[in-house]
JSON list of C-alpha atoms in Angstrom, two decimals:
[
{"chain": "A", "resi": 3, "resn": "MET", "atom": "CA", "xyz": [35.30, 32.29, -12.01]},
{"chain": "A", "resi": 4, "resn": "SER", "atom": "CA", "xyz": [33.72, 30.24, -9.40]},
{"chain": "A", "resi": 5, "resn": "ALA", "atom": "CA", "xyz": [32.41, 26.88, -10.09]},
{"chain": "A", "resi": 6, "resn": "PRO", "atom": "CA", "xyz": [28.67, 26.37, -11.21]},
{"chain": "A", "resi": 7, "resn": "LEU", "atom": "CA", "xyz": [26.10, 25.37, -8.88]},
{"chain": "A", "resi": 8, "resn": "PHE", "atom": "CA", "xyz": [23.48, 22.40, -9.48]},
{"chain": "A", "resi": 9, "resn": "LEU", "atom": "CA", "xyz": [20.60, 21.77, -6.94]},
{"chain": "A", "resi": 10, "resn": "VAL", "atom": "CA", "xyz": [20.13, 18.49, -5.55]},
{"chain": "A", "resi": 11, "resn": "GLU", "atom": "CA", "xyz": [17.11, 16.83, -4.14]},
{"chain": "A", "resi": 12, "resn": "SER", "atom": "CA", "xyz": [19.78, 15.08, -1.74]},
{"chain": "A", "resi": 13, "resn": "LEU", "atom": "CA", "xyz": [23.32, 15.31, -1.80]},
{"chain": "A", "resi": 14, "resn": "PRO", "atom": "CA", "xyz": [25.19, 12.17, -2.56]},
{"chain": "A", "resi": 15, "resn": "THR", "atom": "CA", "xyz": [26.57, 10.02, 0.38]},
{"chain": "A", "resi": 16, "resn": "ALA", "atom": "CA", "xyz": [29.02, 8.25, -2.02]},
{"chain": "A", "resi": 17, "resn": "ALA", "atom": "CA", "xyz": [32.08, 9.14, -3.66]},
{"chain": "A", "resi": 18, "resn": "SER", "atom": "CA", "xyz": [30.68, 9.21, -6.52]},
{"chain": "A", "resi": 19, "resn": "LEU", "atom": "CA", "xyz": [27.33, 9.99, -8.47]},
{"chain": "A", "resi": 20, "resn": "VAL", "atom": "CA", "xyz": [25.74, 11.02, -11.80]},
{"chain": "A", "resi": 21, "resn": "LEU", "atom": "CA", "xyz": [24.04, 14.25, -12.32]},
{"chain": "A", "resi": 22, "resn": "ASP", "atom": "CA", "xyz": [21.08, 13.71, -14.72]},
{"chain": "A", "resi": 23, "resn": "GLY", "atom": "CA", "xyz": [17.70, 15.16, -15.20]},
{"chain": "A", "resi": 24, "resn": "PRO", "atom": "CA", "xyz": [17.52, 19.05, -16.01]},
{"chain": "A", "resi": 25, "resn": "GLU", "atom": "CA", "xyz": [20.53, 19.64, -13.47]},
{"chain": "A", "resi": 26, "resn": "GLY", "atom": "CA", "xyz": [22.88, 17.11, -15.83]},
{"chain": "A", "resi": 27, "resn": "HIS", "atom": "CA", "xyz": [20.92, 18.21, -19.05]},
{"chain": "A", "resi": 28, "resn": "HIS", "atom": "CA", "xyz": [21.93, 22.10, -18.47]},
{"chain": "A", "resi": 29, "resn": "ALA", "atom": "CA", "xyz": [25.11, 21.05, -17.18]},
{"chain": "A", "resi": 30, "resn": "ALA", "atom": "CA", "xyz": [26.20, 18.88, -19.90]},
{"chain": "A", "resi": 31, "resn": "THR", "atom": "CA", "xyz": [24.21, 20.13, -23.18]},
{"chain": "A", "resi": 32, "resn": "VAL", "atom": "CA", "xyz": [24.09, 24.06, -22.29]},
{"chain": "A", "resi": 33, "resn": "GLN", "atom": "CA", "xyz": [26.99, 24.71, -19.98]},
{"chain": "A", "resi": 34, "resn": "ARG", "atom": "CA", "xyz": [29.38, 22.18, -21.84]},
{"chain": "A", "resi": 35, "resn": "LEU", "atom": "CA", "xyz": [31.23, 20.90, -18.91]},
{"chain": "A", "resi": 36, "resn": "ARG", "atom": "CA", "xyz": [34.13, 19.07, -19.44]},
{"chain": "A", "resi": 37, "resn": "VAL", "atom": "CA", "xyz": [35.98, 16.50, -17.63]},
{"chain": "A", "resi": 38, "resn": "GLY", "atom": "CA", "xyz": [38.37, 17.51, -14.94]},
{"chain": "A", "resi": 39, "resn": "GLU", "atom": "CA", "xyz": [35.83, 21.14, -14.33]},
{"chain": "A", "resi": 40, "resn": "GLN", "atom": "CA", "xyz": [35.02, 21.49, -10.77]},
{"chain": "A", "resi": 41, "resn": "VAL", "atom": "CA", "xyz": [31.52, 21.96, -10.17]},
{"chain": "A", "resi": 42, "resn": "LEU", "atom": "CA", "xyz": [29.11, 23.03, -7.00]},
{"chain": "A", "resi": 43, "resn": "LEU", "atom": "CA", "xyz": [26.41, 20.80, -5.54]},
{"chain": "A", "resi": 44, "resn": "GLY", "atom": "CA", "xyz": [23.93, 22.02, -3.30]},
{"chain": "A", "resi": 45, "resn": "ASP", "atom": "CA", "xyz": [20.55, 21.20, -1.29]},
{"chain": "A", "resi": 46, "resn": "GLY", "atom": "CA", "xyz": [19.05, 24.28, -1.37]},
{"chain": "A", "resi": 47, "resn": "ARG", "atom": "CA", "xyz": [19.39, 23.56, 3.12]},
{"chain": "A", "resi": 48, "resn": "GLY", "atom": "CA", "xyz": [22.63, 24.50, 3.33]},
{"chain": "A", "resi": 49, "resn": "GLY", "atom": "CA", "xyz": [24.43, 21.44, 2.31]},
{"chain": "A", "resi": 50, "resn": "THR", "atom": "CA", "xyz": [27.07, 21.69, -0.30]},
{"chain": "A", "resi": 51, "resn": "ALA", "atom": "CA", "xyz": [29.64, 19.39, -2.39]},
{"chain": "A", "resi": 52, "resn": "THR", "atom": "CA", "xyz": [32.50, 20.04, -4.14]},
{"chain": "A", "resi": 53, "resn": "ALA", "atom": "CA", "xyz": [32.74, 17.66, -6.58]},
{"chain": "A", "resi": 54, "resn": "VAL", "atom": "CA", "xyz": [34.85, 17.18, -10.31]},
{"chain": "A", "resi": 55, "resn": "VAL", "atom": "CA", "xyz": [34.00, 16.10, -13.44]},
{"chain": "A", "resi": 56, "resn": "THR", "atom": "CA", "xyz": [34.92, 12.57, -14.39]},
{"chain": "A", "resi": 57, "resn": "ALA", "atom": "CA", "xyz": [32.68, 11.80, -17.83]},
{"chain": "A", "resi": 58, "resn": "VAL", "atom": "CA", "xyz": [30.36, 13.73, -19.77]},
{"chain": "A", "resi": 59, "resn": "GLY", "atom": "CA", "xyz": [27.23, 11.68, -21.17]},
{"chain": "A", "resi": 60, "resn": "ARG", "atom": "CA", "xyz": [24.14, 12.78, -23.15]},
{"chain": "A", "resi": 61, "resn": "GLY", "atom": "CA", "xyz": [22.51, 15.01, -20.54]},
{"chain": "A", "resi": 62, "resn": "THR", "atom": "CA", "xyz": [24.77, 13.30, -17.72]},
{"chain": "A", "resi": 63, "resn": "LEU", "atom": "CA", "xyz": [27.93, 14.14, -15.69]},
{"chain": "A", "resi": 64, "resn": "ASP", "atom": "CA", "xyz": [29.64, 11.43, -14.02]},
{"chain": "A", "resi": 65, "resn": "LEU", "atom": "CA", "xyz": [31.15, 13.50, -10.47]},
{"chain": "A", "resi": 66, "resn": "ASP", "atom": "CA", "xyz": [33.69, 12.39, -8.11]},
{"chain": "A", "resi": 67, "resn": "VAL", "atom": "CA", "xyz": [32.96, 14.50, -4.62]},
{"chain": "A", "resi": 68, "resn": "THR", "atom": "CA", "xyz": [36.41, 16.00, -3.75]},
{"chain": "A", "resi": 69, "resn": "ASP", "atom": "CA", "xyz": [35.03, 17.99, -0.18]},
{"chain": "A", "resi": 70, "resn": "ARG", "atom": "CA", "xyz": [31.44, 18.67, 1.87]},
{"chain": "A", "resi": 71, "resn": "GLY", "atom": "CA", "xyz": [30.29, 21.67, 3.31]},
{"chain": "A", "resi": 72, "resn": "TYR", "atom": "CA", "xyz": [27.01, 23.02, 5.55]},
{"chain": "A", "resi": 73, "resn": "VAL", "atom": "CA", "xyz": [26.26, 26.77, 5.78]},
{"chain": "A", "resi": 74, "resn": "ASP", "atom": "CA", "xyz": [23.81, 27.71, 8.86]},
{"chain": "A", "resi": 75, "resn": "ALA", "atom": "CA", "xyz": [20.88, 29.44, 8.06]},
{"chain": "A", "resi": 76, "resn": "ALA", "atom": "CA", "xyz": [21.50, 33.25, 8.23]},
{"chain": "A", "resi": 77, "resn": "ASN", "atom": "CA", "xyz": [20.08, 34.88, 11.41]},
{"chain": "A", "resi": 78, "resn": "PRO", "atom": "CA", "xyz": [18.25, 36.94, 11.86]},
{"chain": "A", "resi": 79, "resn": "ARG", "atom": "CA", "xyz": [15.92, 35.98, 8.76]},
{"chain": "A", "resi": 80, "resn": "LEU", "atom": "CA", "xyz": [15.18, 38.38, 6.37]},
{"chain": "A", "resi": 81, "resn": "VAL", "atom": "CA", "xyz": [11.70, 38.16, 5.11]},
{"chain": "A", "resi": 82, "resn": "VAL", "atom": "CA", "xyz": [10.37, 40.32, 2.35]},
{"chain": "A", "resi": 83, "resn": "VAL", "atom": "CA", "xyz": [6.24, 40.87, 1.85]},
{"chain": "A", "resi": 84, "resn": "GLN", "atom": "CA", "xyz": [6.19, 42.19, -1.51]},
{"chain": "A", "resi": 85, "resn": "GLY", "atom": "CA", "xyz": [3.07, 43.44, -3.48]},
{"chain": "A", "resi": 86, "resn": "ILE", "atom": "CA", "xyz": [1.96, 41.52, -6.37]},
{"chain": "A", "resi": 87, "resn": "ALA", "atom": "CA", "xyz": [2.81, 43.95, -9.29]},
{"chain": "A", "resi": 88, "resn": "LYS", "atom": "CA", "xyz": [1.69, 43.61, -12.81]},
{"chain": "A", "resi": 89, "resn": "GLY", "atom": "CA", "xyz": [3.55, 41.96, -16.02]},
{"chain": "A", "resi": 90, "resn": "ASP", "atom": "CA", "xyz": [7.40, 40.65, -14.96]},
{"chain": "A", "resi": 91, "resn": "ARG", "atom": "CA", "xyz": [7.66, 43.22, -12.20]},
{"chain": "A", "resi": 92, "resn": "GLY", "atom": "CA", "xyz": [7.11, 40.61, -9.81]},
{"chain": "A", "resi": 93, "resn": "GLU", "atom": "CA", "xyz": [9.21, 37.98, -11.11]},
{"chain": "A", "resi": 94, "resn": "LEU", "atom": "CA", "xyz": [12.47, 40.90, -11.53]},
{"chain": "A", "resi": 95, "resn": "ALA", "atom": "CA", "xyz": [11.90, 41.76, -8.11]},
{"chain": "A", "resi": 96, "resn": "VAL", "atom": "CA", "xyz": [12.34, 38.03, -7.06]},
{"chain": "A", "resi": 97, "resn": "GLN", "atom": "CA", "xyz": [15.17, 37.33, -8.74]},
{"chain": "A", "resi": 98, "resn": "ALA", "atom": "CA", "xyz": [17.24, 40.51, -7.68]},
{"chain": "A", "resi": 99, "resn": "MET", "atom": "CA", "xyz": [16.14, 39.93, -3.99]},
{"chain": "A", "resi": 100, "resn": "THR", "atom": "CA", "xyz": [17.13, 36.34, -4.33]},
{"chain": "A", "resi": 101, "resn": "GLU", "atom": "CA", "xyz": [20.67, 37.25, -5.28]},
{"chain": "A", "resi": 102, "resn": "ALA", "atom": "CA", "xyz": [20.73, 39.99, -2.53]},
{"chain": "A", "resi": 103, "resn": "GLY", "atom": "CA", "xyz": [20.33, 37.09, 0.54]},
{"chain": "A", "resi": 104, "resn": "VAL", "atom": "CA", "xyz": [16.34, 36.86, 0.95]},
{"chain": "A", "resi": 105, "resn": "ASP", "atom": "CA", "xyz": [15.44, 34.36, 2.83]},
{"chain": "A", "resi": 106, "resn": "GLU", "atom": "CA", "xyz": [11.78, 34.20, 2.06]},
{"chain": "A", "resi": 107, "resn": "ILE", "atom": "CA", "xyz": [9.67, 35.93, 0.00]},
{"chain": "A", "resi": 108, "resn": "VAL", "atom": "CA", "xyz": [6.00, 36.13, 0.64]},
{"chain": "A", "resi": 109, "resn": "PRO", "atom": "CA", "xyz": [3.40, 36.98, -2.59]},
{"chain": "A", "resi": 110, "resn": "TRP", "atom": "CA", "xyz": [1.14, 39.68, -0.78]},
{"chain": "A", "resi": 111, "resn": "ALA", "atom": "CA", "xyz": [-2.34, 40.35, -2.26]},
{"chain": "A", "resi": 112, "resn": "ALA", "atom": "CA", "xyz": [-2.32, 44.17, -1.80]},
{"chain": "A", "resi": 113, "resn": "GLY", "atom": "CA", "xyz": [-5.60, 46.56, -2.09]},
{"chain": "A", "resi": 114, "resn": "ARG", "atom": "CA", "xyz": [-3.78, 48.00, -4.86]},
{"chain": "A", "resi": 115, "resn": "SER", "atom": "CA", "xyz": [-2.37, 45.30, -6.66]},
{"chain": "A", "resi": 116, "resn": "VAL", "atom": "CA", "xyz": [-3.59, 45.24, -10.35]},
{"chain": "A", "resi": 117, "resn": "VAL", "atom": "CA", "xyz": [-3.15, 41.64, -10.79]},
{"chain": "A", "resi": 118, "resn": "GLN", "atom": "CA", "xyz": [-5.05, 39.48, -8.14]},
{"chain": "A", "resi": 119, "resn": "TRP", "atom": "CA", "xyz": [-3.64, 35.39, -8.33]},
{"chain": "A", "resi": 120, "resn": "ARG", "atom": "CA", "xyz": [-7.09, 33.69, -8.24]},
{"chain": "A", "resi": 121, "resn": "GLY", "atom": "CA", "xyz": [-7.32, 29.98, -9.02]},
{"chain": "A", "resi": 122, "resn": "ASP", "atom": "CA", "xyz": [-5.14, 28.06, -11.92]},
{"chain": "A", "resi": 123, "resn": "ARG", "atom": "CA", "xyz": [-3.13, 31.90, -12.54]},
{"chain": "A", "resi": 124, "resn": "GLY", "atom": "CA", "xyz": [-2.21, 32.30, -9.52]},
{"chain": "A", "resi": 125, "resn": "VAL", "atom": "CA", "xyz": [-0.77, 28.91, -8.70]},
{"chain": "A", "resi": 126, "resn": "ARG", "atom": "CA", "xyz": [1.03, 29.33, -11.98]},
{"chain": "A", "resi": 127, "resn": "ALA", "atom": "CA", "xyz": [2.43, 32.69, -11.37]},
{"chain": "A", "resi": 128, "resn": "ARG", "atom": "CA", "xyz": [3.67, 31.46, -7.80]},
{"chain": "A", "resi": 129, "resn": "ASP", "atom": "CA", "xyz": [5.53, 28.54, -9.69]},
{"chain": "A", "resi": 130, "resn": "ARG", "atom": "CA", "xyz": [7.30, 30.70, -11.66]},
{"chain": "A", "resi": 131, "resn": "TRP", "atom": "CA", "xyz": [8.71, 32.47, -8.55]},
{"chain": "A", "resi": 132, "resn": "LEU", "atom": "CA", "xyz": [9.65, 29.62, -7.51]},
{"chain": "A", "resi": 133, "resn": "ALA", "atom": "CA", "xyz": [11.34, 28.77, -10.67]},
{"chain": "A", "resi": 134, "resn": "THR", "atom": "CA", "xyz": [12.91, 32.40, -10.48]},
{"chain": "A", "resi": 135, "resn": "THR", "atom": "CA", "xyz": [14.26, 31.79, -6.93]},
{"chain": "A", "resi": 136, "resn": "ARG", "atom": "CA", "xyz": [16.11, 28.36, -7.82]},
{"chain": "A", "resi": 137, "resn": "GLU", "atom": "CA", "xyz": [17.81, 29.52, -10.87]},
{"chain": "A", "resi": 138, "resn": "ALA", "atom": "CA", "xyz": [18.55, 32.97, -8.93]},
{"chain": "A", "resi": 139, "resn": "THR", "atom": "CA", "xyz": [19.77, 31.03, -5.81]},
{"chain": "A", "resi": 140, "resn": "LYS", "atom": "CA", "xyz": [22.38, 29.24, -8.43]},
{"chain": "A", "resi": 141, "resn": "GLN", "atom": "CA", "xyz": [23.37, 32.20, -10.44]},
{"chain": "A", "resi": 142, "resn": "ALA", "atom": "CA", "xyz": [24.51, 33.50, -6.62]},
{"chain": "A", "resi": 143, "resn": "ARG", "atom": "CA", "xyz": [26.03, 30.26, -5.37]},
{"chain": "A", "resi": 144, "resn": "ARG", "atom": "CA", "xyz": [24.02, 30.52, -2.67]},
{"chain": "A", "resi": 145, "resn": "ALA", "atom": "CA", "xyz": [23.80, 28.09, -0.04]},
{"chain": "A", "resi": 146, "resn": "TRP", "atom": "CA", "xyz": [20.05, 28.27, 0.71]},
{"chain": "A", "resi": 147, "resn": "LEU", "atom": "CA", "xyz": [17.02, 28.56, -1.18]},
{"chain": "A", "resi": 148, "resn": "PRO", "atom": "CA", "xyz": [14.97, 30.91, -0.10]},
{"chain": "A", "resi": 149, "resn": "VAL", "atom": "CA", "xyz": [10.91, 29.88, 0.40]},
{"chain": "A", "resi": 150, "resn": "VAL", "atom": "CA", "xyz": [8.27, 30.87, -1.58]},
{"chain": "A", "resi": 151, "resn": "ALA", "atom": "CA", "xyz": [5.10, 31.56, 0.79]},
{"chain": "A", "resi": 152, "resn": "GLY", "atom": "CA", "xyz": [1.69, 31.54, -0.02]},
{"chain": "A", "resi": 153, "resn": "ALA", "atom": "CA", "xyz": [-1.21, 29.38, -1.15]},
{"chain": "A", "resi": 154, "resn": "PRO", "atom": "CA", "xyz": [-0.24, 30.93, -3.67]},
{"chain": "A", "resi": 155, "resn": "ASP", "atom": "CA", "xyz": [-0.63, 34.39, -2.15]},
{"chain": "A", "resi": 156, "resn": "GLU", "atom": "CA", "xyz": [-1.15, 36.07, 1.20]},
{"chain": "A", "resi": 157, "resn": "SER", "atom": "CA", "xyz": [-3.72, 38.47, 2.14]},
{"chain": "A", "resi": 158, "resn": "THR", "atom": "CA", "xyz": [-3.16, 41.52, 4.42]},
{"chain": "A", "resi": 159, "resn": "ALA", "atom": "CA", "xyz": [-4.33, 39.49, 7.34]},
{"chain": "A", "resi": 160, "resn": "SER", "atom": "CA", "xyz": [-1.80, 36.83, 7.01]},
{"chain": "A", "resi": 161, "resn": "VAL", "atom": "CA", "xyz": [0.73, 39.55, 6.93]},
{"chain": "A", "resi": 162, "resn": "THR", "atom": "CA", "xyz": [-0.61, 41.45, 9.95]},
{"chain": "A", "resi": 163, "resn": "ARG", "atom": "CA", "xyz": [-0.28, 38.42, 11.85]},
{"chain": "A", "resi": 164, "resn": "ARG", "atom": "CA", "xyz": [3.51, 37.60, 10.54]},
{"chain": "A", "resi": 165, "resn": "ILE", "atom": "CA", "xyz": [4.47, 41.00, 11.47]},
{"chain": "A", "resi": 166, "resn": "ALA", "atom": "CA", "xyz": [3.07, 40.50, 15.10]},
{"chain": "A", "resi": 167, "resn": "GLY", "atom": "CA", "xyz": [5.39, 37.46, 15.40]},
{"chain": "A", "resi": 168, "resn": "ALA", "atom": "CA", "xyz": [8.52, 39.06, 14.19]},
{"chain": "A", "resi": 169, "resn": "ALA", "atom": "CA", "xyz": [11.20, 39.88, 16.24]},
{"chain": "A", "resi": 170, "resn": "ALA", "atom": "CA", "xyz": [10.29, 43.44, 13.69]},
{"chain": "A", "resi": 171, "resn": "GLY", "atom": "CA", "xyz": [8.48, 44.60, 11.12]},
{"chain": "A", "resi": 172, "resn": "TYR", "atom": "CA", "xyz": [9.25, 47.49, 8.73]},
{"chain": "A", "resi": 173, "resn": "VAL", "atom": "CA", "xyz": [6.79, 48.96, 5.89]},
{"chain": "A", "resi": 174, "resn": "LEU", "atom": "CA", "xyz": [8.78, 50.78, 2.80]},
{"chain": "A", "resi": 175, "resn": "HIS", "atom": "CA", "xyz": [6.38, 53.95, 2.96]},
{"chain": "A", "resi": 176, "resn": "GLU", "atom": "CA", "xyz": [7.34, 57.26, 0.93]},
{"chain": "A", "resi": 177, "resn": "GLU", "atom": "CA", "xyz": [5.92, 59.50, 3.62]},
{"chain": "A", "resi": 178, "resn": "ALA", "atom": "CA", "xyz": [7.91, 58.13, 6.21]},
{"chain": "A", "resi": 179, "resn": "THR", "atom": "CA", "xyz": [10.32, 59.95, 8.34]},
{"chain": "A", "resi": 180, "resn": "ASP", "atom": "CA", "xyz": [12.33, 57.14, 9.71]},
{"chain": "A", "resi": 181, "resn": "ARG", "atom": "CA", "xyz": [15.47, 55.76, 7.47]},
{"chain": "A", "resi": 182, "resn": "LEU", "atom": "CA", "xyz": [16.28, 52.09, 7.11]},
{"chain": "A", "resi": 183, "resn": "THR", "atom": "CA", "xyz": [19.83, 53.01, 7.40]},
{"chain": "A", "resi": 184, "resn": "THR", "atom": "CA", "xyz": [19.20, 54.23, 11.23]},
{"chain": "A", "resi": 185, "resn": "VAL", "atom": "CA", "xyz": [16.23, 52.24, 12.69]},
{"chain": "A", "resi": 186, "resn": "GLU", "atom": "CA", "xyz": [16.95, 49.76, 15.44]},
{"chain": "A", "resi": 187, "resn": "LEU", "atom": "CA", "xyz": [17.45, 46.16, 13.98]},
{"chain": "A", "resi": 188, "resn": "PRO", "atom": "CA", "xyz": [17.22, 43.13, 16.21]},
{"chain": "A", "resi": 189, "resn": "ASP", "atom": "CA", "xyz": [20.19, 40.78, 16.49]},
{"chain": "A", "resi": 190, "resn": "HIS", "atom": "CA", "xyz": [18.13, 37.39, 15.93]},
{"chain": "A", "resi": 191, "resn": "GLY", "atom": "CA", "xyz": [14.51, 36.19, 15.24]},
{"chain": "A", "resi": 192, "resn": "GLU", "atom": "CA", "xyz": [13.04, 37.25, 11.93]},
{"chain": "A", "resi": 193, "resn": "ILE", "atom": "CA", "xyz": [12.66, 40.75, 10.60]},
{"chain": "A", "resi": 194, "resn": "VAL", "atom": "CA", "xyz": [10.14, 40.89, 8.21]},
{"chain": "A", "resi": 195, "resn": "LEU", "atom": "CA", "xyz": [9.88, 43.97, 4.87]},
{"chain": "A", "resi": 196, "resn": "VAL", "atom": "CA", "xyz": [6.44, 44.79, 3.12]},
{"chain": "A", "resi": 197, "resn": "VAL", "atom": "CA", "xyz": [7.21, 46.28, 0.29]},
{"chain": "A", "resi": 198, "resn": "GLY", "atom": "CA", "xyz": [3.58, 47.68, -1.56]},
{"chain": "A", "resi": 199, "resn": "PRO", "atom": "CA", "xyz": [2.72, 46.79, -5.21]},
{"chain": "A", "resi": 200, "resn": "GLU", "atom": "CA", "xyz": [2.63, 49.70, -7.72]},
{"chain": "A", "resi": 201, "resn": "GLY", "atom": "CA", "xyz": [-0.41, 51.45, -6.03]},
{"chain": "A", "resi": 202, "resn": "GLY", "atom": "CA", "xyz": [1.40, 51.53, -2.95]},
{"chain": "A", "resi": 203, "resn": "ILE", "atom": "CA", "xyz": [-0.03, 50.77, 0.56]},
{"chain": "A", "resi": 204, "resn": "THR", "atom": "CA", "xyz": [-3.25, 51.81, 1.36]},
{"chain": "A", "resi": 205, "resn": "PRO", "atom": "CA", "xyz": [-4.01, 53.99, 4.54]},
{"chain": "A", "resi": 206, "resn": "THR", "atom": "CA", "xyz": [-6.14, 50.92, 6.01]},
{"chain": "A", "resi": 207, "resn": "GLU", "atom": "CA", "xyz": [-3.18, 48.23, 5.35]},
{"chain": "A", "resi": 208, "resn": "LEU", "atom": "CA", "xyz": [-0.27, 50.53, 7.28]},
{"chain": "A", "resi": 209, "resn": "SER", "atom": "CA", "xyz": [-2.48, 50.82, 10.02]},
{"chain": "A", "resi": 210, "resn": "ALA", "atom": "CA", "xyz": [-3.13, 47.83, 10.39]},
{"chain": "A", "resi": 211, "resn": "PHE", "atom": "CA", "xyz": [0.77, 46.95, 9.64]},
{"chain": "A", "resi": 212, "resn": "GLN", "atom": "CA", "xyz": [1.61, 49.31, 12.61]},
{"chain": "A", "resi": 213, "resn": "GLU", "atom": "CA", "xyz": [-0.80, 48.05, 15.41]},
{"chain": "A", "resi": 214, "resn": "ALA", "atom": "CA", "xyz": [0.57, 44.35, 14.69]},
{"chain": "A", "resi": 215, "resn": "GLY", "atom": "CA", "xyz": [3.99, 46.36, 15.22]},
{"chain": "A", "resi": 216, "resn": "ALA", "atom": "CA", "xyz": [5.84, 47.77, 12.04]},
{"chain": "A", "resi": 217, "resn": "ARG", "atom": "CA", "xyz": [7.46, 50.61, 11.54]},
{"chain": "A", "resi": 218, "resn": "PRO", "atom": "CA", "xyz": [7.04, 52.66, 8.46]},
{"chain": "A", "resi": 219, "resn": "VAL", "atom": "CA", "xyz": [10.66, 53.71, 7.07]},
{"chain": "A", "resi": 220, "resn": "ARG", "atom": "CA", "xyz": [12.09, 55.37, 3.92]},
{"chain": "A", "resi": 221, "resn": "LEU", "atom": "CA", "xyz": [15.12, 54.62, 1.65]},
{"chain": "A", "resi": 222, "resn": "GLY", "atom": "CA", "xyz": [15.87, 58.10, 0.79]},
{"chain": "A", "resi": 223, "resn": "PRO", "atom": "CA", "xyz": [14.27, 60.76, -1.23]},
{"chain": "A", "resi": 224, "resn": "ALA", "atom": "CA", "xyz": [13.37, 59.23, -4.12]},
{"chain": "A", "resi": 225, "resn": "VAL", "atom": "CA", "xyz": [10.44, 56.65, -5.16]},
{"chain": "A", "resi": 226, "resn": "LEU", "atom": "CA", "xyz": [11.41, 53.37, -6.05]},
{"chain": "A", "resi": 227, "resn": "ARG", "atom": "CA", "xyz": [9.56, 51.15, -7.99]},
{"chain": "A", "resi": 228, "resn": "THR", "atom": "CA", "xyz": [8.14, 48.09, -6.61]},
{"chain": "A", "resi": 229, "resn": "SER", "atom": "CA", "xyz": [10.47, 45.85, -8.43]},
{"chain": "A", "resi": 230, "resn": "THR", "atom": "CA", "xyz": [13.70, 47.92, -7.14]},
{"chain": "A", "resi": 231, "resn": "ALA", "atom": "CA", "xyz": [12.47, 48.64, -3.46]},
{"chain": "A", "resi": 232, "resn": "GLY", "atom": "CA", "xyz": [12.73, 45.37, -1.87]},
{"chain": "A", "resi": 233, "resn": "VAL", "atom": "CA", "xyz": [16.45, 44.66, -3.38]},
{"chain": "A", "resi": 234, "resn": "ALA", "atom": "CA", "xyz": [17.28, 47.94, -2.33]},
{"chain": "A", "resi": 235, "resn": "ALA", "atom": "CA", "xyz": [16.26, 47.89, 1.13]},
{"chain": "A", "resi": 236, "resn": "LEU", "atom": "CA", "xyz": [17.95, 44.39, 1.13]},
{"chain": "A", "resi": 237, "resn": "ALA", "atom": "CA", "xyz": [21.10, 45.49, 0.06]},
{"chain": "A", "resi": 238, "resn": "VAL", "atom": "CA", "xyz": [20.79, 48.12, 3.57]},
{"chain": "A", "resi": 239, "resn": "LEU", "atom": "CA", "xyz": [19.88, 45.36, 5.77]},
{"chain": "A", "resi": 240, "resn": "ALA", "atom": "CA", "xyz": [22.70, 43.06, 4.59]},
{"chain": "A", "resi": 241, "resn": "THR", "atom": "CA", "xyz": [24.99, 45.56, 5.30]},
{"chain": "A", "resi": 242, "resn": "ARG", "atom": "CA", "xyz": [24.18, 46.64, 8.36]},
{"chain": "A", "resi": 243, "resn": "LEU", "atom": "CA", "xyz": [23.76, 43.19, 9.61]},
{"chain": "A", "resi": 244, "resn": "LEU", "atom": "CA", "xyz": [27.28, 42.60, 8.25]},
{"chain": "A", "resi": 245, "resn": "ARG", "atom": "CA", "xyz": [26.15, 39.83, 5.90]},
{"chain": "A", "resi": 246, "resn": "TRP", "atom": "CA", "xyz": [27.96, 41.66, 3.06]}
]
């Protein structure tokens, strides 16, 4: 089994360090790591360090660094615009997409989103997405922590501008005739993929995205939930771009 990943604000420059705080507590108290076991540290920005546990304290680990590395940022960059969903469906989507390799997630206040992120509620909801990406990054042993856009969310106009500035934009739509498995993909830049909320994308939204250069695509004959459509599409893109 691969070594567990713990995210730190910055990687150590010295040969040894103490892992404390929430990550140290989780490592020592929850995972019960022991002397001699190996861990992986990451800064979420490509930097990594392999270390060995030399001592275990109350919510802390003493570590000796044995190796350092860096993983380049992915190119093309995969950005998923996720229509805000009700309940825990949005968080399920965020978790799965992070594990599948998404580079940025954009919470989209779509016209048919049942839930609207407003005020403190929106800030708390976005914070949950951030926490979800962090935990999923650790689960997947990813060197890069996905960005979660929004303050707390993004409007249709903002998404339209994002598509216009991207190398390519695609909108998952059940009435599309083109398939994501066969459309032409750029080999660099940013690929923006739009996933609608439970009620789908309105004709006005679709028209705006198309005018900005997006192309409607489908995955197949089945209509997927908003919580699964994004990760399914990412699997297609990761395979076609030889990430997998």
